[in-house]
Amino acid sequence: MTGPLTIFDRPNSHIGKSVPRPDANRLLQGRGKFVDDIQLPRMLHAAFVRSPVAHGRIENMDVSQARAFPGVMAVYTGADLVAHVEPYVGVLDHLAGLRSPPQMPMAVDVVRWTGEPLVMVVATSRAIAEDAAALIEVEIDELPPVTDMERALDVDAPVIHEQYGSNLAWERTVEAGDPDAAFARADVTVVERQFRFGRHTGVTLESRAAVVEYDPSENMLTFWYSGQAPHMMQFILAKHLGLPEENVRVVSQDVGGSFGIKIHTYGDEIATAAAARILGRPVKFVADRLESFLTDIHARDHVVDGRIAVTADGKIAALAFEDITGIGPYSMYPRTSAIEANQVLNLTGAAYTLENYRARARVVFQNKNLMSQYRAVGHPIAMVVADGLLEDAAHEIGMDVVEIRRRNLIRDDAYPSTTATGLKLDDLSHHKTLDRLVAVMDYDARRAEHAHLRDAGIYRGIGLVSMVEITNPSPMFYGIGGAPIASQDGTTIRLEAGGAIHVSSSVTEQGQGTNTILAQIAAGVFGVAMDRVKVTTGDTRSTPYGGGTWASRGAGIGGEATLQAAFALKQQVLVVAATILQSSPDGLDIVDGQIVDIGSDGGGGGGGKSASVRMSLSDLARTVYYRGNELPSDLTPELIATRHYRVTDVPFVFTNAAMAAEVEVDPDTGFVKILNFWAVEDCGRVINPDLVDGQIRGGVVQGIGGAFYEECLYSEDGQLENATMADYLVPMAFEMPDIIVEHVETPTRTSVLGAKGAGEAGTGGSPAALMNAVNDALRPLGASIHQMPMTPERILKALGTV
């Protein structure tokens, strides 16, 4: 059976052109399957050939065999997409001096990290695409790679981007007071440490994925993706594919985890969108786990040299450090790869009263995968440096670590306050949370127990951290720098004819319970049961404009917009009800989906009275929607309300917490057992305790991963050596301690709801508490460790036994 077959497109053909039909007995898919006919599915699948080397010049790519492979619809190189995609640059105006060259979805001429996309194969199935990709021959003239960030600025280091003359991407120094004079004082004790943090990544349950469809009849691109910021991606796709923004729809629903990994622009996803537009057919790409390790952004790769000066009575006289971090060969678009270092500069020591402070960060290019924002951006580094130095200093002067914090933490009655780096703080409770922590963990009793156990050769330790967490960011965070990232969120709520309400919000759901929180707020404010609330998120076609979910902003910003929209809709309903019932809106309320008189049970009066139900919401809605003739002509109810909310006047709203870890170290094996973990958090008004506690516990577990297990290990020539779940260690359930969570509630005055964020404190604070606990256990043995992850081998080296 041979003959012409019309397909949408193939390389070197035109849309709709007839091409020879393959013989029925031709071997397809490399699986030994013979078919009598070929039916081309409309959905196509993309697979990528990626660079096998960290740095090199592309000499030749032979894609001829792949293009001839049965079932292959198209093969594109980076050069092929130049005419279809506008390059993107990962810089922000307010990060003065940050530089990064234009980047394309796939490498053009030069490859700069192992795993960088080189060629995209689009076929009728993923298996066919992968089989064809394996036939592509790539010749690369290898160039010297830059993999050691500490040597990236050496005068003899290879320069990744020759036009810059060096590998420096960005540098900033922050200084307050006179730290040099403070360190030189005769009455202070100075403690110096070097901290090393292992590069690691967010291992999401669901990998990155995208399905893209282009409708040429409407010039409409629809982008379904596993991500966090639909409206940001709408702008990016429109700008870089040359489409009107209103002709791009982005859908992101029920994402299987993100942790900040999925708020960035990835070349393979942009290439997938470009292919869908060129071919006029839907194209699907799903990153496999190897691709995830190679290309999902990494984070936390820092070396910090820090020092602290304290007086004999435990007051911090000065804090200073130098940080160097390697970000890969480009700054990530559009949020950049300098934000993490900037957060370290701004947040280190932010919980404490500091008069003398100096911090310098240098961000360098290197031939590794790109680094960028990952859950609790910069916080783990900042908290480890400040609280690690503080606890070491406490031991140097013979002071308890709780007491030294009490002498330096910003007072709870001192707000509003400004940190040494210029951050504006308000509505925090460092002393209350510390006192609650000490009580709930029975601190003094555990200290006494540990002293007794040491006599028996059992080495246990306690470590603490007092921290702040950035949440509810305002436009001063990204918008001020020119990024297409909204700091506002919007909610539209409408009353359905059946008496239910529908909530449409610009925040997104990645498993943290955002939809539940929005439903809870809307139900509570408006006056219906939660099961009568339906929530839609993650679709630019049907939701108000907003930022999505990042920086712990879902409840604090999206929730506030929902509260205001629910209140506005309620006022509309009560005006209509008052007209129908010939009453006053002030005399009515909504309780359990019923219009009731205020003063009846549930309507505000209580007192044991039975509810005086006047009418149901469904009756009211149907009167408006179906029998409007019964209403006065000057009453034109909409029964829908939209409200947007953004934080004003300050860049962020801060959460604070006090945390502690208890560990046991085996000096013979270097293994650490985490016995207990406590977190006392002040995230403002707690709307749903179960969800908040789940976020904190999940964050602590990720912090445990960074502290003890997770590290992306690269060879000197830039090969990622542990890019599988068998080699990259993540914390397992049986290794987790009891995580006890308690709360202090200090509502933020920036909103009516009073909610701050809670999604990142556990990740941001737990590594510091854990390192301090391990060092507390090692101290009687004359050892210490200041490198993460704290593996058994590194602990044994610290003990001098290997």
PDB file of N, CA, C and O in Angstrom, residues 652-716:
ATOM      1  N   PHE A 652       8.127  44.349  51.018  1.00  0.00           N
ATOM      2  CA  PHE A 652       7.683  43.025  51.440  1.00  0.00           C
ATOM      3  C   PHE A 652       6.914  43.131  52.754  1.00  0.00           C
ATOM      4  O   PHE A 652       7.029  44.115  53.492  1.00  0.00           O
ATOM      5  N   VAL A 653       6.214  42.047  53.058  1.00  0.00           N
ATOM      6  CA  VAL A 653       5.687  41.824  54.400  1.00  0.00           C
ATOM      7  C   VAL A 653       6.476  40.660  54.982  1.00  0.00           C
ATOM      8  O   VAL A 653       6.629  39.623  54.330  1.00  0.00           O
ATOM      9  N   PHE A 654       6.980  40.820  56.191  1.00  0.00           N
ATOM     10  CA  PHE A 654       7.870  39.807  56.756  1.00  0.00           C
ATOM     11  C   PHE A 654       7.147  38.910  57.751  1.00  0.00           C
ATOM     12  O   PHE A 654       6.366  39.369  58.582  1.00  0.00           O
ATOM     13  N   THR A 655       7.446  37.635  57.635  1.00  0.00           N
ATOM     14  CA  THR A 655       7.108  36.627  58.636  1.00  0.00           C
ATOM     15  C   THR A 655       8.346  36.401  59.491  1.00  0.00           C
ATOM     16  O   THR A 655       9.471  36.589  59.030  1.00  0.00           O
ATOM     17  N   ASN A 656       8.158  35.993  60.735  1.00  0.00           N
ATOM     18  CA  ASN A 656       9.325  35.614  61.539  1.00  0.00           C
ATOM     19  C   ASN A 656       9.067  34.289  62.226  1.00  0.00           C
ATOM     20  O   ASN A 656       7.923  33.849  62.366  1.00  0.00           O
ATOM     21  N   ALA A 657      10.146  33.647  62.652  1.00  0.00           N
ATOM     22  CA  ALA A 657      10.033  32.346  63.312  1.00  0.00           C
ATOM     23  C   ALA A 657      11.240  32.098  64.193  1.00  0.00           C
ATOM     24  O   ALA A 657      12.316  32.674  63.991  1.00  0.00           O
ATOM     25  N   ALA A 658      11.035  31.232  65.171  1.00  0.00           N
ATOM     26  CA  ALA A 658      12.130  30.676  65.971  1.00  0.00           C
ATOM     27  C   ALA A 658      12.042  29.165  65.833  1.00  0.00           C
ATOM     28  O   ALA A 658      10.966  28.584  65.985  1.00  0.00           O
ATOM     29  N   MET A 659      13.167  28.548  65.536  1.00  0.00           N
ATOM     30  CA  MET A 659      13.199  27.106  65.303  1.00  0.00           C
ATOM     31  C   MET A 659      14.345  26.477  66.069  1.00  0.00           C
ATOM     32  O   MET A 659      15.333  27.138  66.394  1.00  0.00           O
ATOM     33  N   ALA A 660      14.188  25.181  66.310  1.00  0.00           N
ATOM     34  CA  ALA A 660      15.248  24.441  67.002  1.00  0.00           C
ATOM     35  C   ALA A 660      15.269  23.009  66.514  1.00  0.00           C
ATOM     36  O   ALA A 660      14.227  22.437  66.166  1.00  0.00           O
ATOM     37  N   ALA A 661      16.466  22.444  66.492  1.00  0.00           N
ATOM     38  CA  ALA A 661      16.661  21.054  66.108  1.00  0.00           C
ATOM     39  C   ALA A 661      17.424  20.337  67.204  1.00  0.00           C
ATOM     40  O   ALA A 661      18.290  20.922  67.869  1.00  0.00           O
ATOM     41  N   GLU A 662      17.105  19.069  67.381  1.00  0.00           N
ATOM     42  CA  GLU A 662      17.851  18.207  68.296  1.00  0.00           C
ATOM     43  C   GLU A 662      18.362  17.011  67.497  1.00  0.00           C
ATOM     44  O   GLU A 662      17.582  16.339  66.814  1.00  0.00           O
ATOM     45  N   VAL A 663      19.669  16.789  67.555  1.00  0.00           N
ATOM     46  CA  VAL A 663      20.281  15.717  66.773  1.00  0.00           C
ATOM     47  C   VAL A 663      21.164  14.854  67.666  1.00  0.00           C
ATOM     48  O   VAL A 663      21.570  15.263  68.760  1.00  0.00           O
ATOM     49  N   GLU A 664      21.484  13.683  67.134  1.00  0.00           N
ATOM     50  CA  GLU A 664      22.466  12.808  67.768  1.00  0.00           C
ATOM     51  C   GLU A 664      23.478  12.407  66.707  1.00  0.00           C
ATOM     52  O   GLU A 664      23.110  11.946  65.626  1.00  0.00           O
ATOM     53  N   VAL A 665      24.767  12.615  67.010  1.00  0.00           N
ATOM     54  CA  VAL A 665      25.843  12.323  66.069  1.00  0.00           C
ATOM     55  C   VAL A 665      26.596  11.100  66.541  1.00  0.00           C
ATOM     56  O   VAL A 665      26.991  11.005  67.710  1.00  0.00           O
ATOM     57  N   ASP A 666      26.795  10.155  65.628  1.00  0.00           N
ATOM     58  CA  ASP A 666      27.611   8.976  65.911  1.00  0.00           C
ATOM     59  C   ASP A 666      29.035   9.283  65.458  1.00  0.00           C
ATOM     60  O   ASP A 666      29.315   9.323  64.263  1.00  0.00           O
ATOM     61  N   PRO A 667      29.966   9.493  66.377  1.00  0.00           N
ATOM     62  CA  PRO A 667      31.336   9.866  65.979  1.00  0.00           C
ATOM     63  C   PRO A 667      32.091   8.750  65.280  1.00  0.00           C
ATOM     64  O   PRO A 667      33.118   9.013  64.644  1.00  0.00           O
ATOM     65  N   ASP A 668      31.609   7.524  65.372  1.00  0.00           N
ATOM     66  CA  ASP A 668      32.294   6.413  64.705  1.00  0.00           C
ATOM     67  C   ASP A 668      31.930   6.322  63.228  1.00  0.00           C
ATOM     68  O   ASP A 668      32.746   5.884  62.410  1.00  0.00           O
ATOM     69  N   THR A 669      30.701   6.708  62.871  1.00  0.00           N
ATOM     70  CA  THR A 669      30.247   6.575  61.489  1.00  0.00           C
ATOM     71  C   THR A 669      30.008   7.918  60.805  1.00  0.00           C
ATOM     72  O   THR A 669      29.926   7.983  59.574  1.00  0.00           O
ATOM     73  N   GLY A 670      29.865   8.968  61.581  1.00  0.00           N
ATOM     74  CA  GLY A 670      29.529  10.267  61.018  1.00  0.00           C
ATOM     75  C   GLY A 670      28.055  10.436  60.722  1.00  0.00           C
ATOM     76  O   GLY A 670      27.645  11.497  60.224  1.00  0.00           O
ATOM     77  N   PHE A 671      27.244   9.453  61.026  1.00  0.00           N
ATOM     78  CA  PHE A 671      25.812   9.553  60.755  1.00  0.00           C
ATOM     79  C   PHE A 671      25.134  10.439  61.803  1.00  0.00           C
ATOM     80  O   PHE A 671      25.497  10.427  62.979  1.00  0.00           O
ATOM     81  N   VAL A 672      24.151  11.192  61.319  1.00  0.00           N
ATOM     82  CA  VAL A 672      23.390  12.089  62.178  1.00  0.00           C
ATOM     83  C   VAL A 672      21.939  11.630  62.196  1.00  0.00           C
ATOM     84  O   VAL A 672      21.336  11.420  61.132  1.00  0.00           O
ATOM     85  N   LYS A 673      21.385  11.496  63.378  1.00  0.00           N
ATOM     86  CA  LYS A 673      19.968  11.204  63.525  1.00  0.00           C
ATOM     87  C   LYS A 673      19.272  12.461  64.045  1.00  0.00           C
ATOM     88  O   LYS A 673      19.668  13.010  65.070  1.00  0.00           O
ATOM     89  N   ILE A 674      18.274  12.914  63.293  1.00  0.00           N
ATOM     90  CA  ILE A 674      17.509  14.077  63.735  1.00  0.00           C
ATOM     91  C   ILE A 674      16.418  13.570  64.672  1.00  0.00           C
ATOM     92  O   ILE A 674      15.522  12.832  64.258  1.00  0.00           O
ATOM     93  N   LEU A 675      16.495  13.969  65.916  1.00  0.00           N
ATOM     94  CA  LEU A 675      15.565  13.458  66.919  1.00  0.00           C
ATOM     95  C   LEU A 675      14.270  14.245  66.962  1.00  0.00           C
ATOM     96  O   LEU A 675      13.178  13.668  67.048  1.00  0.00           O
ATOM     97  N   ASN A 676      14.385  15.561  66.932  1.00  0.00           N
ATOM     98  CA  ASN A 676      13.203  16.415  67.032  1.00  0.00           C
ATOM     99  C   ASN A 676      13.458  17.724  66.294  1.00  0.00           C
ATOM    100  O   ASN A 676      14.603  18.169  66.154  1.00  0.00           O
ATOM    101  N   PHE A 677      12.368  18.309  65.844  1.00  0.00           N
ATOM    102  CA  PHE A 677      12.457  19.646  65.268  1.00  0.00           C
ATOM    103  C   PHE A 677      11.234  20.434  65.728  1.00  0.00           C
ATOM    104  O   PHE A 677      10.107  19.926  65.700  1.00  0.00           O
ATOM    105  N   TRP A 678      11.482  21.683  66.128  1.00  0.00           N
ATOM    106  CA  TRP A 678      10.404  22.552  66.595  1.00  0.00           C
ATOM    107  C   TRP A 678      10.406  23.838  65.770  1.00  0.00           C
ATOM    108  O   TRP A 678      11.473  24.386  65.456  1.00  0.00           O
ATOM    109  N   ALA A 679       9.222  24.305  65.428  1.00  0.00           N
ATOM    110  CA  ALA A 679       9.096  25.571  64.707  1.00  0.00           C
ATOM    111  C   ALA A 679       7.960  26.370  65.325  1.00  0.00           C
ATOM    112  O   ALA A 679       6.826  25.880  65.415  1.00  0.00           O
ATOM    113  N   VAL A 680       8.277  27.575  65.763  1.00  0.00           N
ATOM    114  CA  VAL A 680       7.261  28.506  66.242  1.00  0.00           C
ATOM    115  C   VAL A 680       7.251  29.664  65.263  1.00  0.00           C
ATOM    116  O   VAL A 680       8.222  30.409  65.166  1.00  0.00           O
ATOM    117  N   GLU A 681       6.156  29.804  64.543  1.00  0.00           N
ATOM    118  CA  GLU A 681       6.094  30.757  63.434  1.00  0.00           C
ATOM    119  C   GLU A 681       5.039  31.819  63.692  1.00  0.00           C
ATOM    120  O   GLU A 681       3.973  31.537  64.232  1.00  0.00           O
ATOM    121  N   ASP A 682       5.376  33.031  63.268  1.00  0.00           N
ATOM    122  CA  ASP A 682       4.406  34.122  63.274  1.00  0.00           C
ATOM    123  C   ASP A 682       4.176  34.532  61.831  1.00  0.00           C
ATOM    124  O   ASP A 682       4.915  35.335  61.265  1.00  0.00           O
ATOM    125  N   CYS A 683       3.143  33.951  61.222  1.00  0.00           N
ATOM    126  CA  CYS A 683       2.802  34.274  59.840  1.00  0.00           C
ATOM    127  C   CYS A 683       1.518  35.093  59.793  1.00  0.00           C
ATOM    128  O   CYS A 683       0.735  35.009  58.848  1.00  0.00           O
ATOM    129  N   GLY A 684       1.317  35.883  60.851  1.00  0.00           N
ATOM    130  CA  GLY A 684       0.115  36.699  60.893  1.00  0.00           C
ATOM    131  C   GLY A 684      -1.094  35.851  61.204  1.00  0.00           C
ATOM    132  O   GLY A 684      -1.019  34.869  61.944  1.00  0.00           O
ATOM    133  N   ARG A 685      -2.245  36.227  60.633  1.00  0.00           N
ATOM    134  CA  ARG A 685      -3.466  35.485  60.894  1.00  0.00           C
ATOM    135  C   ARG A 685      -3.399  34.117  60.227  1.00  0.00           C
ATOM    136  O   ARG A 685      -3.141  34.001  59.024  1.00  0.00           O
ATOM    137  N   VAL A 686      -3.617  33.073  60.996  1.00  0.00           N
ATOM    138  CA  VAL A 686      -3.605  31.704  60.488  1.00  0.00           C
ATOM    139  C   VAL A 686      -5.023  31.363  60.038  1.00  0.00           C
ATOM    140  O   VAL A 686      -5.935  31.252  60.857  1.00  0.00           O
ATOM    141  N   ILE A 687      -5.206  31.196  58.752  1.00  0.00           N
ATOM    142  CA  ILE A 687      -6.537  30.959  58.202  1.00  0.00           C
ATOM    143  C   ILE A 687      -6.912  29.485  58.285  1.00  0.00           C
ATOM    144  O   ILE A 687      -8.029  29.134  58.662  1.00  0.00           O
ATOM    145  N   ASN A 688      -5.977  28.625  57.913  1.00  0.00           N
ATOM    146  CA  ASN A 688      -6.226  27.182  57.935  1.00  0.00           C
ATOM    147  C   ASN A 688      -5.027  26.510  58.591  1.00  0.00           C
ATOM    148  O   ASN A 688      -3.999  26.290  57.943  1.00  0.00           O
ATOM    149  N   PRO A 689      -5.113  26.184  59.876  1.00  0.00           N
ATOM    150  CA  PRO A 689      -3.945  25.654  60.593  1.00  0.00           C
ATOM    151  C   PRO A 689      -3.355  24.401  59.964  1.00  0.00           C
ATOM    152  O   PRO A 689      -2.127  24.237  59.935  1.00  0.00           O
ATOM    153  N   ASP A 690      -4.201  23.505  59.450  1.00  0.00           N
ATOM    154  CA  ASP A 690      -3.672  22.275  58.862  1.00  0.00           C
ATOM    155  C   ASP A 690      -2.801  22.579  57.643  1.00  0.00           C
ATOM    156  O   ASP A 690      -1.720  21.997  57.472  1.00  0.00           O
ATOM    157  N   LEU A 691      -3.273  23.471  56.786  1.00  0.00           N
ATOM    158  CA  LEU A 691      -2.491  23.807  55.601  1.00  0.00           C
ATOM    159  C   LEU A 691      -1.215  24.549  55.964  1.00  0.00           C
ATOM    160  O   LEU A 691      -0.147  24.295  55.389  1.00  0.00           O
ATOM    161  N   VAL A 692      -1.296  25.472  56.900  1.00  0.00           N
ATOM    162  CA  VAL A 692      -0.106  26.224  57.306  1.00  0.00           C
ATOM    163  C   VAL A 692       0.931  25.284  57.916  1.00  0.00           C
ATOM    164  O   VAL A 692       2.116  25.329  57.569  1.00  0.00           O
ATOM    165  N   ASP A 693       0.494  24.417  58.814  1.00  0.00           N
ATOM    166  CA  ASP A 693       1.434  23.485  59.439  1.00  0.00           C
ATOM    167  C   ASP A 693       2.036  22.536  58.406  1.00  0.00           C
ATOM    168  O   ASP A 693       3.216  22.175  58.485  1.00  0.00           O
ATOM    169  N   GLY A 694       1.227  22.140  57.413  1.00  0.00           N
ATOM    170  CA  GLY A 694       1.759  21.295  56.349  1.00  0.00           C
ATOM    171  C   GLY A 694       2.825  21.997  55.544  1.00  0.00           C
ATOM    172  O   GLY A 694       3.836  21.395  55.160  1.00  0.00           O
ATOM    173  N   GLN A 695       2.616  23.289  55.280  1.00  0.00           N
ATOM    174  CA  GLN A 695       3.628  24.056  54.559  1.00  0.00           C
ATOM    175  C   GLN A 695       4.919  24.155  55.365  1.00  0.00           C
ATOM    176  O   GLN A 695       6.020  24.011  54.819  1.00  0.00           O
ATOM    177  N   ILE A 696       4.797  24.405  56.653  1.00  0.00           N
ATOM    178  CA  ILE A 696       5.994  24.537  57.487  1.00  0.00           C
ATOM    179  C   ILE A 696       6.730  23.208  57.567  1.00  0.00           C
ATOM    180  O   ILE A 696       7.964  23.150  57.405  1.00  0.00           O
ATOM    181  N   ARG A 697       5.996  22.129  57.791  1.00  0.00           N
ATOM    182  CA  ARG A 697       6.650  20.814  57.879  1.00  0.00           C
ATOM    183  C   ARG A 697       7.303  20.445  56.549  1.00  0.00           C
ATOM    184  O   ARG A 697       8.429  19.936  56.524  1.00  0.00           O
ATOM    185  N   GLY A 698       6.595  20.676  55.444  1.00  0.00           N
ATOM    186  CA  GLY A 698       7.198  20.382  54.145  1.00  0.00           C
ATOM    187  C   GLY A 698       8.440  21.206  53.893  1.00  0.00           C
ATOM    188  O   GLY A 698       9.428  20.713  53.333  1.00  0.00           O
ATOM    189  N   GLY A 699       8.411  22.461  54.316  1.00  0.00           N
ATOM    190  CA  GLY A 699       9.591  23.306  54.171  1.00  0.00           C
ATOM    191  C   GLY A 699      10.757  22.810  54.995  1.00  0.00           C
ATOM    192  O   GLY A 699      11.915  22.827  54.545  1.00  0.00           O
ATOM    193  N   VAL A 700      10.477  22.369  56.208  1.00  0.00           N
ATOM    194  CA  VAL A 700      11.540  21.825  57.057  1.00  0.00           C
ATOM    195  C   VAL A 700      12.176  20.608  56.395  1.00  0.00           C
ATOM    196  O   VAL A 700      13.409  20.451  56.393  1.00  0.00           O
ATOM    197  N   VAL A 701      11.348  19.751  55.795  1.00  0.00           N
ATOM    198  CA  VAL A 701      11.883  18.555  55.139  1.00  0.00           C
ATOM    199  C   VAL A 701      12.812  18.955  53.990  1.00  0.00           C
ATOM    200  O   VAL A 701      13.887  18.375  53.821  1.00  0.00           O
ATOM    201  N   GLN A 702      12.429  19.957  53.204  1.00  0.00           N
ATOM    202  CA  GLN A 702      13.328  20.406  52.141  1.00  0.00           C
ATOM    203  C   GLN A 702      14.610  21.009  52.715  1.00  0.00           C
ATOM    204  O   GLN A 702      15.688  20.847  52.140  1.00  0.00           O
ATOM    205  N   GLY A 703      14.487  21.687  53.836  1.00  0.00           N
ATOM    206  CA  GLY A 703      15.682  22.201  54.490  1.00  0.00           C
ATOM    207  C   GLY A 703      16.589  21.087  54.975  1.00  0.00           C
ATOM    208  O   GLY A 703      17.829  21.191  54.897  1.00  0.00           O
ATOM    209  N   ILE A 704      15.996  20.012  55.474  1.00  0.00           N
ATOM    210  CA  ILE A 704      16.780  18.836  55.885  1.00  0.00           C
ATOM    211  C   ILE A 704      17.513  18.258  54.678  1.00  0.00           C
ATOM    212  O   ILE A 704      18.682  17.840  54.770  1.00  0.00           O
ATOM    213  N   GLY A 705      16.833  18.257  53.513  1.00  0.00           N
ATOM    214  CA  GLY A 705      17.493  17.762  52.306  1.00  0.00           C
ATOM    215  C   GLY A 705      18.747  18.546  51.985  1.00  0.00           C
ATOM    216  O   GLY A 705      19.809  17.968  51.711  1.00  0.00           O
ATOM    217  N   GLY A 706      18.656  19.872  52.017  1.00  0.00           N
ATOM    218  CA  GLY A 706      19.829  20.694  51.736  1.00  0.00           C
ATOM    219  C   GLY A 706      20.906  20.575  52.788  1.00  0.00           C
ATOM    220  O   GLY A 706      22.100  20.681  52.497  1.00  0.00           O
ATOM    221  N   ALA A 707      20.491  20.352  54.030  1.00  0.00           N
ATOM    222  CA  ALA A 707      21.455  20.290  55.126  1.00  0.00           C
ATOM    223  C   ALA A 707      22.242  18.986  55.151  1.00  0.00           C
ATOM    224  O   ALA A 707      23.424  18.977  55.523  1.00  0.00           O
ATOM    225  N   PHE A 708      21.613  17.864  54.736  1.00  0.00           N
ATOM    226  CA  PHE A 708      22.260  16.565  54.913  1.00  0.00           C
ATOM    227  C   PHE A 708      22.403  15.717  53.644  1.00  0.00           C
ATOM    228  O   PHE A 708      23.250  14.821  53.612  1.00  0.00           O
ATOM    229  N   TYR A 709      21.603  15.955  52.626  1.00  0.00           N
ATOM    230  CA  TYR A 709      21.548  14.992  51.526  1.00  0.00           C
ATOM    231  C   TYR A 709      21.811  15.565  50.138  1.00  0.00           C
ATOM    232  O   TYR A 709      22.563  14.981  49.359  1.00  0.00           O
ATOM    233  N   GLU A 710      21.195  16.663  49.785  1.00  0.00           N
ATOM    234  CA  GLU A 710      21.096  17.070  48.386  1.00  0.00           C
ATOM    235  C   GLU A 710      22.305  17.886  47.930  1.00  0.00           C
ATOM    236  O   GLU A 710      22.682  18.864  48.576  1.00  0.00           O
ATOM    237  N   GLU A 711      22.871  17.479  46.795  1.00  0.00           N
ATOM    238  CA  GLU A 711      23.972  18.228  46.197  1.00  0.00           C
ATOM    239  C   GLU A 711      24.143  17.787  44.752  1.00  0.00           C
ATOM    240  O   GLU A 711      24.228  16.587  44.465  1.00  0.00           O
ATOM    241  N   CYS A 712      24.174  18.743  43.837  1.00  0.00           N
ATOM    242  CA  CYS A 712      24.461  18.477  42.427  1.00  0.00           C
ATOM    243  C   CYS A 712      25.979  18.431  42.264  1.00  0.00           C
ATOM    244  O   CYS A 712      26.648  19.464  42.370  1.00  0.00           O
ATOM    245  N   LEU A 713      26.501  17.258  42.012  1.00  0.00           N
ATOM    246  CA  LEU A 713      27.949  17.052  41.969  1.00  0.00           C
ATOM    247  C   LEU A 713      28.449  17.120  40.527  1.00  0.00           C
ATOM    248  O   LEU A 713      28.024  16.335  39.677  1.00  0.00           O
ATOM    249  N   TYR A 714      29.343  18.063  40.258  1.00  0.00           N
ATOM    250  CA  TYR A 714      29.910  18.239  38.926  1.00  0.00           C
ATOM    251  C   TYR A 714      31.373  17.819  38.916  1.00  0.00           C
ATOM    252  O   TYR A 714      32.104  18.040  39.886  1.00  0.00           O
ATOM    253  N   SER A 715      31.792  17.240  37.792  1.00  0.00           N
ATOM    254  CA  SER A 715      33.212  16.963  37.592  1.00  0.00           C
ATOM    255  C   SER A 715      33.925  18.248  37.180  1.00  0.00           C
ATOM    256  O   SER A 715      33.288  19.265  36.882  1.00  0.00           O
ATOM    257  N   GLU A 716      35.237  18.200  37.135  1.00  0.00           N
ATOM    258  CA  GLU A 716      36.006  19.387  36.765  1.00  0.00           C
ATOM    259  C   GLU A 716      35.719  19.846  35.340  1.00  0.00           C
ATOM    260  O   GLU A 716      35.861  21.029  35.021  1.00  0.00           O
TER     261      GLU A 716
END
